[in-house]
mmCIF file of C-alpha atoms in Angstrom:
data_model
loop_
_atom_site.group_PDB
_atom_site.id
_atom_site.type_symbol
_atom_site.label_atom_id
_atom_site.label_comp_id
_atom_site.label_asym_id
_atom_site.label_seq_id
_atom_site.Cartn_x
_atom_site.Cartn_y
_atom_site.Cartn_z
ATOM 1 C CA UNK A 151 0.000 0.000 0.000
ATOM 2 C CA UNK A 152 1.416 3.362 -0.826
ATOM 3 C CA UNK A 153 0.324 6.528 1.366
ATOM 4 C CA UNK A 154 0.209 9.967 -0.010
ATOM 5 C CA UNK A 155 -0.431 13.001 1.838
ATOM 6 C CA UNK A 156 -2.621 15.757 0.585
ATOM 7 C CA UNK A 157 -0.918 18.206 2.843
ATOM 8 C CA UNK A 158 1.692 19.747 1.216
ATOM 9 C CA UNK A 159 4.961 22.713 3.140
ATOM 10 C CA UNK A 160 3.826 26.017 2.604
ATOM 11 C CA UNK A 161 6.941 27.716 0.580
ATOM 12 C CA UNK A 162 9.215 29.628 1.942
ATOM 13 C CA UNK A 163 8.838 33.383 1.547
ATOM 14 C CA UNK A 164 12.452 33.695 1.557
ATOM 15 C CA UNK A 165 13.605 35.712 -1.706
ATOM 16 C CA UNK A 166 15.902 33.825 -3.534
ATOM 17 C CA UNK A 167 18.241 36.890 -3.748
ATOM 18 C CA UNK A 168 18.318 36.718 0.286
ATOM 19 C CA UNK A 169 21.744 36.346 1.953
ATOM 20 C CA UNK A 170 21.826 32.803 3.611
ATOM 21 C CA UNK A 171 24.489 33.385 5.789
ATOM 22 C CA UNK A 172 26.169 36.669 7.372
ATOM 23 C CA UNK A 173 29.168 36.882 9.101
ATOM 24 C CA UNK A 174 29.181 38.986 13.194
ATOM 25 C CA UNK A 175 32.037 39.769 15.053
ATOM 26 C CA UNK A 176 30.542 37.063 17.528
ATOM 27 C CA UNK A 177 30.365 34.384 14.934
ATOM 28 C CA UNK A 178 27.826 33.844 12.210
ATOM 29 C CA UNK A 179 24.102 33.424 11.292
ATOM 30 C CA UNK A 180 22.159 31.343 8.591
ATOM 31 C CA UNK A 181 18.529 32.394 7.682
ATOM 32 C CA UNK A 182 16.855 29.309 7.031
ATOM 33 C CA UNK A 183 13.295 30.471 6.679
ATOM 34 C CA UNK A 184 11.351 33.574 6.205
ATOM 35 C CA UNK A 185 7.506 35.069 5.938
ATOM 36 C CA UNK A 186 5.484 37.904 7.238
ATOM 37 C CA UNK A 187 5.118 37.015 10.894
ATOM 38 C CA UNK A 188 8.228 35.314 10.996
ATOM 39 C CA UNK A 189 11.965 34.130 10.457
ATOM 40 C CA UNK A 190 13.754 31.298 11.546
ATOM 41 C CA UNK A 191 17.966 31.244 11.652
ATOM 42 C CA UNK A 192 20.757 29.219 12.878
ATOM 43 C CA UNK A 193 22.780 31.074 14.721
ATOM 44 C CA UNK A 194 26.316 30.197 15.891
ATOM 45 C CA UNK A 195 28.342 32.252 18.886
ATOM 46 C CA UNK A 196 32.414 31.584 18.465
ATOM 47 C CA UNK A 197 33.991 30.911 22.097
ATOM 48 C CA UNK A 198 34.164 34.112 24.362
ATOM 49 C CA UNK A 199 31.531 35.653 22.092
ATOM 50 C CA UNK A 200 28.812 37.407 22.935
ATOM 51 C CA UNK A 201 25.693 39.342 21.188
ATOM 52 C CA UNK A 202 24.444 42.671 22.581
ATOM 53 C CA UNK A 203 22.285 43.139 25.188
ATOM 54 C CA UNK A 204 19.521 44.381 23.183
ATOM 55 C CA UNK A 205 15.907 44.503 22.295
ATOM 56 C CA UNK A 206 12.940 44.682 20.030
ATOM 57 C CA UNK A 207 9.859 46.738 19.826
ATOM 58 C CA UNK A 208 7.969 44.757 16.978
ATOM 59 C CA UNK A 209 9.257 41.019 17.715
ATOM 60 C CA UNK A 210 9.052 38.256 19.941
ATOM 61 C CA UNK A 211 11.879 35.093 19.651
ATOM 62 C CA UNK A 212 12.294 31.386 20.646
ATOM 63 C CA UNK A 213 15.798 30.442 21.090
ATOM 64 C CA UNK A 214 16.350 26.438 20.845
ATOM 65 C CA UNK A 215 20.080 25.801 22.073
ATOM 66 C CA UNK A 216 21.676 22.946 19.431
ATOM 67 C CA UNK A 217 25.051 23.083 20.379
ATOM 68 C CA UNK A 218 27.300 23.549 23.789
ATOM 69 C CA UNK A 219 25.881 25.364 26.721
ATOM 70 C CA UNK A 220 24.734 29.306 25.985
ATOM 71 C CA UNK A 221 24.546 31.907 28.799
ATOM 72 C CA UNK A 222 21.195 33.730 28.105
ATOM 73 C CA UNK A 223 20.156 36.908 30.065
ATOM 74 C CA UNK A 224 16.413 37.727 29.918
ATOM 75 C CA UNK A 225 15.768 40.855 31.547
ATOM 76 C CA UNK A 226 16.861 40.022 34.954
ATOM 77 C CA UNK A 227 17.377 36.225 34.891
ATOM 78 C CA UNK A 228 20.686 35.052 33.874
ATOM 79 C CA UNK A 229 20.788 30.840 32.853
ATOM 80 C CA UNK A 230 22.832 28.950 31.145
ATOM 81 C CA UNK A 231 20.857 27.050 28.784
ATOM 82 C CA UNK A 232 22.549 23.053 27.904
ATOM 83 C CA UNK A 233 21.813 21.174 24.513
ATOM 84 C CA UNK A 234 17.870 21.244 24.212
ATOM 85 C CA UNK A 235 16.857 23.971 26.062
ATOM 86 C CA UNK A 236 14.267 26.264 25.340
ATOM 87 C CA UNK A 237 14.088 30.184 26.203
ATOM 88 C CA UNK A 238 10.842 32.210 25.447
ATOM 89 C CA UNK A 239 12.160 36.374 24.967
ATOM 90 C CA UNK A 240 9.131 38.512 24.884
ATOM 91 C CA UNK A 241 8.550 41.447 22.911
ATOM 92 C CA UNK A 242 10.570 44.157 24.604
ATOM 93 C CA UNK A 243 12.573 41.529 26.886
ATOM 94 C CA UNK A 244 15.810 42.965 27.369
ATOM 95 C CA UNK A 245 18.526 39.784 26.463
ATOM 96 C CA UNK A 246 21.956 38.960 25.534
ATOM 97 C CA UNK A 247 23.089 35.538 24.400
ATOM 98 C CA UNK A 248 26.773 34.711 25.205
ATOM 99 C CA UNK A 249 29.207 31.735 24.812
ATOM 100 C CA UNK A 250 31.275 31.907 28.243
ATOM 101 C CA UNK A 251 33.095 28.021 27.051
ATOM 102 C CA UNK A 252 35.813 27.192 24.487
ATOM 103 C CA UNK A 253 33.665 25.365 21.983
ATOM 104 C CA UNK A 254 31.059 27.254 20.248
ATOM 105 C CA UNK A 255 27.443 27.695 20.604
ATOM 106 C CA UNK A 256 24.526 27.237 18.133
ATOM 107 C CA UNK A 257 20.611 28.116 18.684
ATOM 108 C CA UNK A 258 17.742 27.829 16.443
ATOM 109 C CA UNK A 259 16.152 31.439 16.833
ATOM 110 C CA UNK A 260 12.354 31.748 16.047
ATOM 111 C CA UNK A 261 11.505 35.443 15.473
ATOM 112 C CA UNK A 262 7.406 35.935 15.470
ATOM 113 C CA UNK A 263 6.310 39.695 15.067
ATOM 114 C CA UNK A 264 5.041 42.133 12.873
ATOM 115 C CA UNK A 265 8.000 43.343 11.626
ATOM 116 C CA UNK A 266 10.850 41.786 11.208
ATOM 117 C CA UNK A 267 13.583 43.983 9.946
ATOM 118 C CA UNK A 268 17.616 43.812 11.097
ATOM 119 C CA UNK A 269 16.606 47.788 11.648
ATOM 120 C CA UNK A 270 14.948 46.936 14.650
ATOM 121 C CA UNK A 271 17.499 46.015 17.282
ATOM 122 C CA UNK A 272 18.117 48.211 20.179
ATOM 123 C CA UNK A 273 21.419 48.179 21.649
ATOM 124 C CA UNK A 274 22.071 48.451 25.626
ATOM 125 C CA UNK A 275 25.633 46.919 25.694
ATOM 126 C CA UNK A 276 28.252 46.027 22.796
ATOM 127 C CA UNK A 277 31.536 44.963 23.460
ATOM 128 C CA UNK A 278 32.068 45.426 19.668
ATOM 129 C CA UNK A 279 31.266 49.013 19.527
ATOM 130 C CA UNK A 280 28.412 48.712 17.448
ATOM 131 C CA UNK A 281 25.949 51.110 16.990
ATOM 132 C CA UNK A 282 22.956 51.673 18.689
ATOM 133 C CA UNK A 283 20.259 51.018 16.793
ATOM 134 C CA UNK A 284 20.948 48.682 13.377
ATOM 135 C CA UNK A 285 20.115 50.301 10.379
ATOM 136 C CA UNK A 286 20.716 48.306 6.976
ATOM 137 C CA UNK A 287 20.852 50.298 4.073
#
């Protein structure tokens, strides 16, 4: 007997001109999928790296650790998340992921919101000098 399923993956939205992967002074991110309420990437944080503490004002994320033990800051709670861990950063949350070991780190990060942009990220802290906001041109 041979099954076939009448439910077929919604396509990607991701443009087929889209960068795939982009290089951070932290380490590196793939985007894997994309559509209007959300994107999904793989992110990977180099030993000793860290991202800024930062924010959003249109997005909420799901981080999914896949690789090596992250330290994750959530507004006030600080955790270090092992291989399978889940961490739920509302809208607005401040947060910071960091790689505190000598291996790296790599999450799955879920982005749901109504705008998605790289323009809105709202840096606290950045031990890269980065600026501020992010503004892509």
């Amino acid at each position: 007997m041979t099954f076939q399923s009448t439910v077929r993956p919604a396509p990607s939205a991701v443009p087929a001109d889209a960068p795939t992967y982009e290089e951070r002074p932290w380490g590196a991110f793939w985007s894997l999928d994309r559509g209007a309420a959300h994107q999904v990437k793989r992110i990977r944080v180099k030993p000793r790296g860290q991202l800024s503490l930062q924010y959003h004002y249109h997005r909420a994320e799901c981080w999914v650790v896949i690789e090596g033990t992250a330290t994750i800051t959530v507004d006030d709670a600080v955790m270090k998340v092992k291989l399978g861990g889940v961490v739920m950063i509302p809208k607005g949350a401040v947060h910071r992921l960091e790689n505190r070991t000598k291996s790296h780190v790599e999450i799955i990060e879920v982005q749901m919101g109504d705008y998605l942009g790289e323009d809105d990220i709202v840096r606290l802290e950045d031990v890269y000098d980065r600026p501020a906001t992010e503004v892509r041109g």
